[in-house]
PDB file of C-alpha atoms in Angstrom:
ATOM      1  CA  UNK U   1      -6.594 -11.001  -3.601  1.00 70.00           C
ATOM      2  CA  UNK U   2      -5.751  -9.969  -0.369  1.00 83.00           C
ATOM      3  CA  UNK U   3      -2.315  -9.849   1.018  1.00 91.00           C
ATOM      4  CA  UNK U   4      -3.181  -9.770   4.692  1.00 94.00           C
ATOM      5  CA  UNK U   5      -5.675 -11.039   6.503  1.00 94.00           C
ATOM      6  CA  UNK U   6      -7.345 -10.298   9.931  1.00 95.00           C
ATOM      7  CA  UNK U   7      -9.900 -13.494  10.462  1.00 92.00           C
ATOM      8  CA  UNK U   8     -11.249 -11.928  13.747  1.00 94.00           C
ATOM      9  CA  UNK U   9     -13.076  -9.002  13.180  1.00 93.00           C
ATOM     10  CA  UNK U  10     -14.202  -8.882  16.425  1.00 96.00           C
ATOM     11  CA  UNK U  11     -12.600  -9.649  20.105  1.00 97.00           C
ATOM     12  CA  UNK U  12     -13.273  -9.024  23.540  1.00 97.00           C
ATOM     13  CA  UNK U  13     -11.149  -8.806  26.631  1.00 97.00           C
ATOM     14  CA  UNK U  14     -11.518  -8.164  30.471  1.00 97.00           C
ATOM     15  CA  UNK U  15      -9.458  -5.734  31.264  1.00 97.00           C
ATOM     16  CA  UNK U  16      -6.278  -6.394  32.789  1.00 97.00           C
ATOM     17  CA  UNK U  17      -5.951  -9.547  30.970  1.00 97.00           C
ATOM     18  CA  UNK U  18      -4.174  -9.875  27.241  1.00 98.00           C
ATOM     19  CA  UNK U  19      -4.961  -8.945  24.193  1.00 98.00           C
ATOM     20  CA  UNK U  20      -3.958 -11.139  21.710  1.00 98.00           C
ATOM     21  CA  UNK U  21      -4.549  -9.782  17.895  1.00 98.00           C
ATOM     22  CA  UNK U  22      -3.473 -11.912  14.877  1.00 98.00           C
ATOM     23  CA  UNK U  23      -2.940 -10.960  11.779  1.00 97.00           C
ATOM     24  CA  UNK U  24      -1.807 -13.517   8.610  1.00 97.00           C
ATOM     25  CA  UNK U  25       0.081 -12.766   5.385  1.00 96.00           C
ATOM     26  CA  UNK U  26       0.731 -14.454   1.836  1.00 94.00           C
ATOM     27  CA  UNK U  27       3.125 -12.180   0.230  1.00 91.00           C
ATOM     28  CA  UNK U  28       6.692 -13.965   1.028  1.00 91.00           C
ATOM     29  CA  UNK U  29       8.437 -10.172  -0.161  1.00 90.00           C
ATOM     30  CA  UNK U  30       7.117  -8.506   2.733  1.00 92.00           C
ATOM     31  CA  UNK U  31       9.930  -7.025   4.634  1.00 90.00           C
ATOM     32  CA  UNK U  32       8.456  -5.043   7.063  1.00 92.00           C
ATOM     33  CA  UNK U  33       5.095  -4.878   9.539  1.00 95.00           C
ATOM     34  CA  UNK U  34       2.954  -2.543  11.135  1.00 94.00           C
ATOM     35  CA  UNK U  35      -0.165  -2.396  13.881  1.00 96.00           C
ATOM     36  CA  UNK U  36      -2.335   0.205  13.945  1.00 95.00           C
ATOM     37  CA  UNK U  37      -4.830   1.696  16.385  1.00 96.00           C
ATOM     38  CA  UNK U  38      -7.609   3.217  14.725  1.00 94.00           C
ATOM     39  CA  UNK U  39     -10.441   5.027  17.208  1.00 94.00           C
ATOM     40  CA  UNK U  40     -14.110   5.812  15.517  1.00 90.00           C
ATOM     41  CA  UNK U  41     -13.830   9.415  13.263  1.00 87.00           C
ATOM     42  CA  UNK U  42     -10.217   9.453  13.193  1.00 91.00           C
ATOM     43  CA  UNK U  43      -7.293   8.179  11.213  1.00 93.00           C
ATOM     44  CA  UNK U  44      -4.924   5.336  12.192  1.00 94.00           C
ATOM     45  CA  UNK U  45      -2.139   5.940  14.665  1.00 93.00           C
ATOM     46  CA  UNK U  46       1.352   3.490  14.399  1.00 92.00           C
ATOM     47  CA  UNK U  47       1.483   1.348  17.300  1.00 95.00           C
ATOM     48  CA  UNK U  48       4.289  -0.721  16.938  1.00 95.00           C
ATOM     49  CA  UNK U  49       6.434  -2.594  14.053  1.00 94.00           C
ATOM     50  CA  UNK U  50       8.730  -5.380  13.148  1.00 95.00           C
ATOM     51  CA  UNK U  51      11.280  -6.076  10.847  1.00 93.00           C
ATOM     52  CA  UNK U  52      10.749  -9.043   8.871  1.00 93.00           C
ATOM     53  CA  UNK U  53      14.523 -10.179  10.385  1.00 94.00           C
ATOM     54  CA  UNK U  54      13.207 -10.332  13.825  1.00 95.00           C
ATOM     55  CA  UNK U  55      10.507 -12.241  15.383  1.00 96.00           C
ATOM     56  CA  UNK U  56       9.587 -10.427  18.545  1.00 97.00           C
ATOM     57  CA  UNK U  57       9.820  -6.414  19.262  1.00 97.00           C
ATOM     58  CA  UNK U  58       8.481  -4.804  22.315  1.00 97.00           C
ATOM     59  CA  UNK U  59       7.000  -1.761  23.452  1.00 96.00           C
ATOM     60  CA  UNK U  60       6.163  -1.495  26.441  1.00 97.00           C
ATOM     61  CA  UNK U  61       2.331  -3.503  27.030  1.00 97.00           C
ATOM     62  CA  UNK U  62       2.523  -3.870  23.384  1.00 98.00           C
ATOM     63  CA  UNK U  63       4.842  -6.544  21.939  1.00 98.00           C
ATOM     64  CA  UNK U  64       4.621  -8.111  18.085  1.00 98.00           C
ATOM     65  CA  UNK U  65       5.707 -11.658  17.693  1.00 98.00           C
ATOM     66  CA  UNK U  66       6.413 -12.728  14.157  1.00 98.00           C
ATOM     67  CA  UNK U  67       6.485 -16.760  12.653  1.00 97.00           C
ATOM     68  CA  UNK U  68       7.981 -15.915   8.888  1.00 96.00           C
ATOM     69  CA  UNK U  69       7.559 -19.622   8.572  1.00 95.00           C
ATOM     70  CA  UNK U  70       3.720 -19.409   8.777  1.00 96.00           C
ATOM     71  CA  UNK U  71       3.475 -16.290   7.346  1.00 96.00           C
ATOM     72  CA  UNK U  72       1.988 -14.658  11.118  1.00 97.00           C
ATOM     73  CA  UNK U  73       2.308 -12.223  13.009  1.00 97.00           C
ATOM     74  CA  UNK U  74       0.139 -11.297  16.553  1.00 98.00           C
ATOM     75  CA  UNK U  75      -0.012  -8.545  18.846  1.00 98.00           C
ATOM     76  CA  UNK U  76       0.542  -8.873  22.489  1.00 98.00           C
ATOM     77  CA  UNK U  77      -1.163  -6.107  24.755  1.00 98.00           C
ATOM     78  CA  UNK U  78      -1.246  -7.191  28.153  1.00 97.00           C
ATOM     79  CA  UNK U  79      -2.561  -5.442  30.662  1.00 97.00           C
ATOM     80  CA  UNK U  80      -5.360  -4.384  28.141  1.00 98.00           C
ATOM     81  CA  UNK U  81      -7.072  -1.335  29.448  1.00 97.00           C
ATOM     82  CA  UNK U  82     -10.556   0.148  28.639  1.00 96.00           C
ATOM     83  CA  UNK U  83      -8.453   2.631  26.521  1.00 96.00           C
ATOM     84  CA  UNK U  84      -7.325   0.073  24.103  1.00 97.00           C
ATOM     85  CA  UNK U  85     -10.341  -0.292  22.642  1.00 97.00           C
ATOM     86  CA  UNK U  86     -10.241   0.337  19.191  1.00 97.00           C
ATOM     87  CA  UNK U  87     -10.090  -1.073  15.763  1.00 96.00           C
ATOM     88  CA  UNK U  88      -6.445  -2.720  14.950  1.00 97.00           C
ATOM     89  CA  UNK U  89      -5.240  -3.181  11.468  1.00 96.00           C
ATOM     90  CA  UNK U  90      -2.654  -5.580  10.382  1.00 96.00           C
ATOM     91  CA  UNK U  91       0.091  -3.741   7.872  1.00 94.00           C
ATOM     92  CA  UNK U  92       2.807  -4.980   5.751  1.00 93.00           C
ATOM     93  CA  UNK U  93       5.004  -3.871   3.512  1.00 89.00           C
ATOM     94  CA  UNK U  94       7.267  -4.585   0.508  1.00 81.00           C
ATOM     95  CA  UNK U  95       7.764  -6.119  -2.790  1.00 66.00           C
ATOM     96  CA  UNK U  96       8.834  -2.635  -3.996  1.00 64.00           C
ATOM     97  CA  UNK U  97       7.516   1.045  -2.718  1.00 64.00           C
ATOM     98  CA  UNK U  98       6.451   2.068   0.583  1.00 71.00           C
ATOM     99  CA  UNK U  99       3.044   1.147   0.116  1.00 80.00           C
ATOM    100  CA  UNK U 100       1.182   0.068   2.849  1.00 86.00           C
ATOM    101  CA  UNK U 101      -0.658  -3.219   2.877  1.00 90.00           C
ATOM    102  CA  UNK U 102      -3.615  -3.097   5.180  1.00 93.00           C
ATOM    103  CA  UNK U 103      -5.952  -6.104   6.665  1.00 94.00           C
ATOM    104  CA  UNK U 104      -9.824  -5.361   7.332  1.00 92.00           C
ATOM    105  CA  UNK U 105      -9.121  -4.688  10.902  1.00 94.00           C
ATOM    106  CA  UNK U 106     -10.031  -6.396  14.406  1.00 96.00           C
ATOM    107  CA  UNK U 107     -12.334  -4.561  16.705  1.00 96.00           C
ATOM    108  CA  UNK U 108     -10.997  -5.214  20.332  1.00 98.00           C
ATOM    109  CA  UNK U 109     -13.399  -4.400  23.010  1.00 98.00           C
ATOM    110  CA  UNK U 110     -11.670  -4.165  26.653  1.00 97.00           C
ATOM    111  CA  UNK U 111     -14.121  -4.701  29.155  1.00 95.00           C
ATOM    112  CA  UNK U 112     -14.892  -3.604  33.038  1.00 89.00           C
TER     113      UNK U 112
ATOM    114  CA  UNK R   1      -0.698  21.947  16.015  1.00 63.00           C
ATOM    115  CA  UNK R   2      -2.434  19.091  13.419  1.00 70.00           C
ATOM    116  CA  UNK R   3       0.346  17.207  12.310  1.00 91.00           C
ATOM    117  CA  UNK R   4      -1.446  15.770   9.121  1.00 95.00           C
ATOM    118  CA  UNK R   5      -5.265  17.475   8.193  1.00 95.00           C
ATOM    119  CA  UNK R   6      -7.776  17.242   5.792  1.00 96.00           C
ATOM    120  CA  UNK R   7     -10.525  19.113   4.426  1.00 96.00           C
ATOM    121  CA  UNK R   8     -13.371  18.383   4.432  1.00 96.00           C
ATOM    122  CA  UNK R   9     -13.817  16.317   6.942  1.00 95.00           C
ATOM    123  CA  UNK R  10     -17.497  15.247   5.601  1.00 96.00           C
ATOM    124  CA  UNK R  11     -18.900  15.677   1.799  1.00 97.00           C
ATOM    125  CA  UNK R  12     -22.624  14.733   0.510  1.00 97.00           C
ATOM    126  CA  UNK R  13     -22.910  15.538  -2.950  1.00 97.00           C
ATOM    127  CA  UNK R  14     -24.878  14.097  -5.783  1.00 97.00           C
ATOM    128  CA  UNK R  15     -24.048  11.542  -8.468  1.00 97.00           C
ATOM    129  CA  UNK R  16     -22.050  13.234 -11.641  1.00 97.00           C
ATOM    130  CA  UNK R  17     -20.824  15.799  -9.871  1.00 97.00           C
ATOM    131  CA  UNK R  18     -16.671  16.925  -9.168  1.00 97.00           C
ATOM    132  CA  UNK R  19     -15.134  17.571  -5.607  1.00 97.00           C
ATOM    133  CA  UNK R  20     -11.693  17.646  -3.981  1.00 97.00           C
ATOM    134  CA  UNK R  21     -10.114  16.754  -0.908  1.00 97.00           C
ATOM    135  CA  UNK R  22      -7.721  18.788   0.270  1.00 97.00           C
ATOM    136  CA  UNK R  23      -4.599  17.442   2.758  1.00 97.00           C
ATOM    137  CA  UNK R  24      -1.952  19.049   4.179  1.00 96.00           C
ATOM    138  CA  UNK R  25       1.156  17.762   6.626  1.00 96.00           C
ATOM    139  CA  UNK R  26       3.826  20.169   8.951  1.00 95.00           C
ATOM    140  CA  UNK R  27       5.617  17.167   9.744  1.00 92.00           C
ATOM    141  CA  UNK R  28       8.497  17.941   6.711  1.00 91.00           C
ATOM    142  CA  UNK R  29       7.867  14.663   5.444  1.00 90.00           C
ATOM    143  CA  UNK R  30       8.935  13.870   1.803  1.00 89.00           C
ATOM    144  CA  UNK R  31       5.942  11.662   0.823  1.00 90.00           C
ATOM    145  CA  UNK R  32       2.229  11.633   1.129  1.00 92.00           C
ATOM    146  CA  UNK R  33      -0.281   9.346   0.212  1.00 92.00           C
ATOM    147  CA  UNK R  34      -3.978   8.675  -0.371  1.00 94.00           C
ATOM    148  CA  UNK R  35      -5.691   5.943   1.013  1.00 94.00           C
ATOM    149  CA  UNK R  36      -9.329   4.538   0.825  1.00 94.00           C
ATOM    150  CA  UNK R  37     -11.419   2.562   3.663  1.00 93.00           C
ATOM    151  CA  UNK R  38     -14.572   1.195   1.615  1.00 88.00           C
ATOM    152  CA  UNK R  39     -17.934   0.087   3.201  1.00 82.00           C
ATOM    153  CA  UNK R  40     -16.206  -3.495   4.247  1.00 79.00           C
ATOM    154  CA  UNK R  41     -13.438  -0.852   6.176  1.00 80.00           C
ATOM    155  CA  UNK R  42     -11.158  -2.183   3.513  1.00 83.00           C
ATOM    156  CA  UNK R  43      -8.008   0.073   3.734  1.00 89.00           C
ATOM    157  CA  UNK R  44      -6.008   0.808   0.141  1.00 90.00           C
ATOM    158  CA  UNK R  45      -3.618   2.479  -0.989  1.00 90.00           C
ATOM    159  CA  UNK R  46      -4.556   4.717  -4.141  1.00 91.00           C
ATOM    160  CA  UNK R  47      -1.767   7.120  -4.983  1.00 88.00           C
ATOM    161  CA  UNK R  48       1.667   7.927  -3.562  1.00 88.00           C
ATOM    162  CA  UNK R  49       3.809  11.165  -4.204  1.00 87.00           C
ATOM    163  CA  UNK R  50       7.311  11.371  -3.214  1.00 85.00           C
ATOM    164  CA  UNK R  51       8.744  15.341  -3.751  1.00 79.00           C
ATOM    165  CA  UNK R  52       5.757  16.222  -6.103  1.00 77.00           C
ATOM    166  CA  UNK R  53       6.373  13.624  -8.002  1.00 81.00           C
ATOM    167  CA  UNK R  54       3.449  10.376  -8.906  1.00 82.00           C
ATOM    168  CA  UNK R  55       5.238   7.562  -7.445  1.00 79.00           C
ATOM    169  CA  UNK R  56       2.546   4.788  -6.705  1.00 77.00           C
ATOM    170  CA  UNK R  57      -0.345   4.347  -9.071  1.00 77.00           C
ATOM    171  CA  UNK R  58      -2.590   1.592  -7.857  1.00 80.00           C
ATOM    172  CA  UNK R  59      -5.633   0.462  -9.961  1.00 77.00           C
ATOM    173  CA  UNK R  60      -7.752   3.715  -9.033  1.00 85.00           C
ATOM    174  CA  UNK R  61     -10.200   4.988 -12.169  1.00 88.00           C
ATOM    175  CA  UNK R  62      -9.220   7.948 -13.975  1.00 89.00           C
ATOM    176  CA  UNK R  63     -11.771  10.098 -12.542  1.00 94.00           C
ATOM    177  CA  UNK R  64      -9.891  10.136  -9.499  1.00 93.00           C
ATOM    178  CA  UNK R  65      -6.519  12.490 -10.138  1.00 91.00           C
ATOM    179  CA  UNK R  66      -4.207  13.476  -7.604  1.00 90.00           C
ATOM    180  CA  UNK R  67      -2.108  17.118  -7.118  1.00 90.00           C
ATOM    181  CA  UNK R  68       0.572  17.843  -5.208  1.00 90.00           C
ATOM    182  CA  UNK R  69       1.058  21.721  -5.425  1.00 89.00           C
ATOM    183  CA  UNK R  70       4.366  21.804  -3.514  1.00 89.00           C
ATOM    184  CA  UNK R  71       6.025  18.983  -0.677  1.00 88.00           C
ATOM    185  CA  UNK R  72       3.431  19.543   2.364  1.00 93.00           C
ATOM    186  CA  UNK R  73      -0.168  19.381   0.102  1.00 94.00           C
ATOM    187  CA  UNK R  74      -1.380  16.721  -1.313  1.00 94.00           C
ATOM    188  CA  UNK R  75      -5.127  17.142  -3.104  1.00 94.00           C
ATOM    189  CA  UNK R  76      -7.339  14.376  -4.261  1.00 95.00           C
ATOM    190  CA  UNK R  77      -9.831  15.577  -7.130  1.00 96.00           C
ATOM    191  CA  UNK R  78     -12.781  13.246  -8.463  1.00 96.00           C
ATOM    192  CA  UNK R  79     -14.447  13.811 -11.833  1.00 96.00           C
ATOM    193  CA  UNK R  80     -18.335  12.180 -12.404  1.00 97.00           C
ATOM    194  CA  UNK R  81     -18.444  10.977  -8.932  1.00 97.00           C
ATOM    195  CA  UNK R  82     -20.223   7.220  -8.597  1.00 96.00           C
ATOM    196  CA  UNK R  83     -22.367   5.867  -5.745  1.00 95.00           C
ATOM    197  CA  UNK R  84     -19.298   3.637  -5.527  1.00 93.00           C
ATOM    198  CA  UNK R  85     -16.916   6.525  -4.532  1.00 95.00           C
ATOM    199  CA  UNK R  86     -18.823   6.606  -1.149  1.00 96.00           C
ATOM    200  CA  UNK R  87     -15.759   6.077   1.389  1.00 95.00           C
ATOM    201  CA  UNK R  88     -13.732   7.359   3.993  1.00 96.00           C
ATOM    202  CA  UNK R  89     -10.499   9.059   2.501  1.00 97.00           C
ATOM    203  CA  UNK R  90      -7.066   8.896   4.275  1.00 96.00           C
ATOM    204  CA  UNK R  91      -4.307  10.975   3.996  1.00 96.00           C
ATOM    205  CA  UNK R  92      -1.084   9.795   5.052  1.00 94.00           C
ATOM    206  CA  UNK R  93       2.775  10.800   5.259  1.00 93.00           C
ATOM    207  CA  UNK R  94       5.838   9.661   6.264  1.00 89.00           C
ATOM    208  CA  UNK R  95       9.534   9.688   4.802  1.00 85.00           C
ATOM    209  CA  UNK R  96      11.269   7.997   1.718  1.00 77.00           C
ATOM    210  CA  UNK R  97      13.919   6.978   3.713  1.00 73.00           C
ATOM    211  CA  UNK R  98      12.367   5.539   6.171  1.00 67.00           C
ATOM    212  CA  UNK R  99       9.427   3.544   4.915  1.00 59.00           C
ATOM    213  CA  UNK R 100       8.450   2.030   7.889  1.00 65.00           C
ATOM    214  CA  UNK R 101       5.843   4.279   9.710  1.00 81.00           C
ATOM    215  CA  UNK R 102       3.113   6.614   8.054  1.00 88.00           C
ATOM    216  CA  UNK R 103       1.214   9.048   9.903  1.00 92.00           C
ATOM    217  CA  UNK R 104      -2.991   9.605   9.110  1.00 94.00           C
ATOM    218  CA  UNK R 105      -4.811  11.801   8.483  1.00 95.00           C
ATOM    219  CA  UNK R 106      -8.250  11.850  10.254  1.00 95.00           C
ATOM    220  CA  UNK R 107      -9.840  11.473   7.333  1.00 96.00           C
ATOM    221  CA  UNK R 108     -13.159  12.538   4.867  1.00 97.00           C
ATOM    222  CA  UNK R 109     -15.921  11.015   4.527  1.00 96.00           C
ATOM    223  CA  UNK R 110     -17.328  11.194   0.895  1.00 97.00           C
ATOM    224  CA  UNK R 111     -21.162  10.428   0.322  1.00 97.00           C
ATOM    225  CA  UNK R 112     -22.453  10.434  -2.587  1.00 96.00           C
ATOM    226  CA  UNK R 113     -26.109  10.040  -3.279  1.00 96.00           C
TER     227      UNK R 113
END
């Protein structure tokens, strides 16, 4: 069963315009999200987070909006860059631990 | 400095036989973590250790055991290994208190033929 889901596996952007990433969840006890950036032969690096008390948190291009009511969050990066490309996973956690609750992942491809 | 490595970074080995990762952090992080990314990059959490101690056990078979020889190592040994161990391995970190962000390893990549 999984907790988080990443329908897009794939997505491709001109560069300079956004990136929007999406990510959707079905466990109501998360508390707590995560992106992550994930370039081929290494590990994921933390992007960004939100508390499950906020819906929006910003970091510079990268912002996270987050609809508790639908059980969504996305990822904002705007002006995507060629540099961006990468894989993103989707994280959550909670229920209990500090385990990490990962989607499949969205390959974003910024183009020329 | 390598905040979080592992070694190897590749293994090949045959069917039936044992092998260990090894993972170590300098961050002075209290927890550490094993994670796998299957063939359908399928990230999961297998085992978590907070001060040496076993703290998350996930579903993992018992051919796969974990050691944590002091705070900054955190080893991942696997008995009999199956076609179906073939995976990338991650090792992560990060703090008890603040269970928000975890920092990866870059990971090994475990074939087994």
């Amino acid at each position: 069963d999984q907790q988080v889901k990443q329908n897009s596996p794939s997505l491709s952007v001109q560069e300079g315009r956004i990136s929007i990433l999406n990510c959707d969840y079905t466990n109501s006890m998360f508390d707590y999200f995560l992106w992550y950036k994930k370039y081929p032969a290494e590990g994921p690096t933390f992007l960004i987070s939100i508390s499950s008390i906020k819906d929006k948190n910003e970091d510079g291009r990268f912002t996270v909006f987050l609809n508790k009511s639908a059980k969504h969050l996305s990822l904002h990066i705007v002006p995507s860059q060629p540099g961006d490309s990468a894989v993103y996973f989707c994280a959550a956690k909670g229920g209990g631990g500090n385990k990490l609750t990962f989607g499949t992942g969205t390959q974003l491809k910024v183009e020329l | 400095d390598t905040a979080v490595s592992q070694t190897p970074k590749y293994l090949v080995t045959q069917m039936g036989n044992d092998k260990s990762i090894k993972c170590e952090q300098n961050l002075g992080h209290d927890t550490m973590y094993w994670y796998k990314q299957d063939s359908k990059k399928f990230l999961k959490i297998m085992f978590s250790y907070n001060n040496k101690e076993l703290i998350i056990n996930e579903t993992v078979p018992n051919r796969f055991s974990p050691k944590s020889p002091d705070k900054a190592h955190l080893n991942l040994h696997i008995n009999s290994l199956e076609l179906g161990d073939s995976a990338v391995y991650f090792c992560a970190t990060g703090l008890a208190s603040r269970s928000d962000t975890q920092y990866f390893g870059p990971g090994t990549r475990l074939t087994v033929l």
